[in-house]
Structure formats: structure tokens, C-alpha cells
């Protein structure tokens, strides 16, 4: 059985929506970090989506975020970015 495919931006939107629904009302600090596409450690020519490490929260947000990440990446096949992000141009001073 194949998993539905979603894009990286759709995954991020889904994570934000679900975290907004589940976040404890007492916490006003925590947010979903932006996932990033990068090489797999120790595996050549393999890349994955990663979630930056979330700081521990006394309200348990870090556990909620970890659970949402695990559920989302298990239920969906998250596609690779469609294009490479543009690189910032080097700015030179004309002073």
C-alpha cells in the first residue's frame, strides 16, 4: 500500500496546523521549526527531510512536535524539493 505524496511546503503547513490544534494553551513560545532537506549521515547519495531539534518545553511541546513529525513522515511520502533554492548573491560595497 503506497503512501500519499505531499510536498515539503504542504508538510510544513500540515505540521503547523496540527501543532496549533494540539499545543498546550499555557505555551506561547513554541513553534514548528522549518524542516530542511539534507544528506543522510553515513549514506552516500541519499537525502531526506529533517526536523531541527526542538528545545525542551515544560509544557511538553517538544514531545508533541516529535510525535507529529513521526506521524507525518510515516503517513505521507514527502517529495523532494522541486527546485534548488536560489543562492544569495554576494554583495560588494561600491563605497
mmCIF file of C-alpha atoms in Angstrom:
data_model
loop_
_atom_site.group_PDB
_atom_site.id
_atom_site.type_symbol
_atom_site.label_atom_id
_atom_site.label_comp_id
_atom_site.label_asym_id
_atom_site.label_seq_id
_atom_site.Cartn_x
_atom_site.Cartn_y
_atom_site.Cartn_z
ATOM 1 C CA UNK A 1 0.000 0.000 0.000
ATOM 2 C CA UNK A 2 1.563 3.287 -1.078
ATOM 3 C CA UNK A 3 1.501 6.444 0.985
ATOM 4 C CA UNK A 4 0.049 9.709 -0.340
ATOM 5 C CA UNK A 5 2.711 12.099 -1.649
ATOM 6 C CA UNK A 6 2.858 15.668 -0.359
ATOM 7 C CA UNK A 7 5.326 18.468 -0.978
ATOM 8 C CA UNK A 8 7.676 19.923 1.619
ATOM 9 C CA UNK A 9 5.606 23.124 1.944
ATOM 10 C CA UNK A 10 2.408 21.060 2.319
ATOM 11 C CA UNK A 11 4.109 19.013 5.053
ATOM 12 C CA UNK A 12 5.116 22.189 6.886
ATOM 13 C CA UNK A 13 1.584 23.578 6.622
ATOM 14 C CA UNK A 14 0.174 20.311 7.964
ATOM 15 C CA UNK A 15 2.620 20.324 10.888
ATOM 16 C CA UNK A 16 1.758 23.923 11.777
ATOM 17 C CA UNK A 17 -1.976 23.259 11.601
ATOM 18 C CA UNK A 18 -1.785 20.146 13.779
ATOM 19 C CA UNK A 19 0.568 21.732 16.312
ATOM 20 C CA UNK A 20 -1.715 24.763 16.602
ATOM 21 C CA UNK A 21 -4.556 22.379 17.396
ATOM 22 C CA UNK A 22 -2.580 20.305 19.934
ATOM 23 C CA UNK A 23 -0.277 22.867 21.588
ATOM 24 C CA UNK A 24 -0.996 23.378 25.294
ATOM 25 C CA UNK A 25 -2.753 26.713 25.883
ATOM 26 C CA UNK A 26 -0.171 27.570 28.545
ATOM 27 C CA UNK A 27 2.660 27.688 25.997
ATOM 28 C CA UNK A 28 3.005 30.802 23.884
ATOM 29 C CA UNK A 29 6.674 30.233 22.953
ATOM 30 C CA UNK A 30 6.955 27.040 20.908
ATOM 31 C CA UNK A 31 6.575 26.874 17.140
ATOM 32 C CA UNK A 32 7.157 24.230 14.490
ATOM 33 C CA UNK A 33 10.708 24.627 13.161
ATOM 34 C CA UNK A 34 11.214 24.719 9.410
ATOM 35 C CA UNK A 35 12.156 21.236 8.137
ATOM 36 C CA UNK A 36 15.130 21.064 5.809
ATOM 37 C CA UNK A 37 16.340 18.775 3.028
ATOM 38 C CA UNK A 38 19.803 17.364 3.557
ATOM 39 C CA UNK A 39 22.163 14.435 3.103
ATOM 40 C CA UNK A 40 21.709 11.316 5.199
ATOM 41 C CA UNK A 41 24.502 10.735 7.697
ATOM 42 C CA UNK A 42 26.793 7.941 6.559
ATOM 43 C CA UNK A 43 24.779 7.066 3.436
ATOM 44 C CA UNK A 44 26.137 8.344 0.153
ATOM 45 C CA UNK A 45 23.787 9.795 -2.444
ATOM 46 C CA UNK A 46 20.817 9.745 -0.060
ATOM 47 C CA UNK A 47 18.924 12.785 1.189
ATOM 48 C CA UNK A 48 15.937 13.199 3.487
ATOM 49 C CA UNK A 49 13.737 15.777 5.141
ATOM 50 C CA UNK A 50 14.939 16.616 8.650
ATOM 51 C CA UNK A 51 13.370 18.458 11.563
ATOM 52 C CA UNK A 52 15.702 20.662 13.611
ATOM 53 C CA UNK A 53 15.994 19.650 17.251
ATOM 54 C CA UNK A 54 13.357 21.352 19.358
ATOM 55 C CA UNK A 55 14.312 22.751 22.769
ATOM 56 C CA UNK A 56 12.626 21.017 25.709
ATOM 57 C CA UNK A 57 9.438 22.731 26.840
ATOM 58 C CA UNK A 58 7.944 22.473 30.326
ATOM 59 C CA UNK A 59 4.517 22.109 28.689
ATOM 60 C CA UNK A 60 5.596 19.114 26.587
ATOM 61 C CA UNK A 61 5.585 20.818 23.198
ATOM 62 C CA UNK A 62 8.823 19.087 22.190
ATOM 63 C CA UNK A 63 7.128 15.697 22.598
ATOM 64 C CA UNK A 64 4.083 16.841 20.616
ATOM 65 C CA UNK A 65 6.311 18.096 17.794
ATOM 66 C CA UNK A 66 8.305 14.843 17.746
ATOM 67 C CA UNK A 67 5.083 12.819 17.582
ATOM 68 C CA UNK A 68 3.685 14.994 14.774
ATOM 69 C CA UNK A 69 6.930 14.621 12.815
ATOM 70 C CA UNK A 70 6.933 10.840 13.236
ATOM 71 C CA UNK A 71 3.276 10.537 12.271
ATOM 72 C CA UNK A 72 3.556 12.847 9.252
ATOM 73 C CA UNK A 73 6.667 11.202 7.814
ATOM 74 C CA UNK A 74 5.125 7.775 8.350
ATOM 75 C CA UNK A 75 1.704 8.551 6.862
ATOM 76 C CA UNK A 76 2.983 10.578 3.886
ATOM 77 C CA UNK A 77 5.728 10.301 1.324
ATOM 78 C CA UNK A 78 7.245 13.783 1.365
ATOM 79 C CA UNK A 79 8.587 14.654 -2.052
ATOM 80 C CA UNK A 80 11.995 16.134 -2.685
ATOM 81 C CA UNK A 81 12.145 19.888 -3.277
ATOM 82 C CA UNK A 82 11.194 20.558 -6.882
ATOM 83 C CA UNK A 83 13.980 23.043 -7.494
ATOM 84 C CA UNK A 84 17.106 24.101 -5.738
ATOM 85 C CA UNK A 85 16.731 27.217 -3.668
ATOM 86 C CA UNK A 86 18.396 30.251 -5.175
ATOM 87 C CA UNK A 87 21.704 31.217 -3.613
ATOM 88 C CA UNK A 88 22.127 34.682 -2.234
ATOM 89 C CA UNK A 89 24.299 36.867 -4.395
ATOM 90 C CA UNK A 90 27.451 38.164 -2.864
ATOM 91 C CA UNK A 91 27.035 41.864 -2.262
ATOM 92 C CA UNK A 92 30.056 44.046 -2.849
ATOM 93 C CA UNK A 93 30.436 47.515 -1.491
ATOM 94 C CA UNK A 94 30.772 50.317 -4.020
ATOM 95 C CA UNK A 95 31.868 52.804 -1.391
#
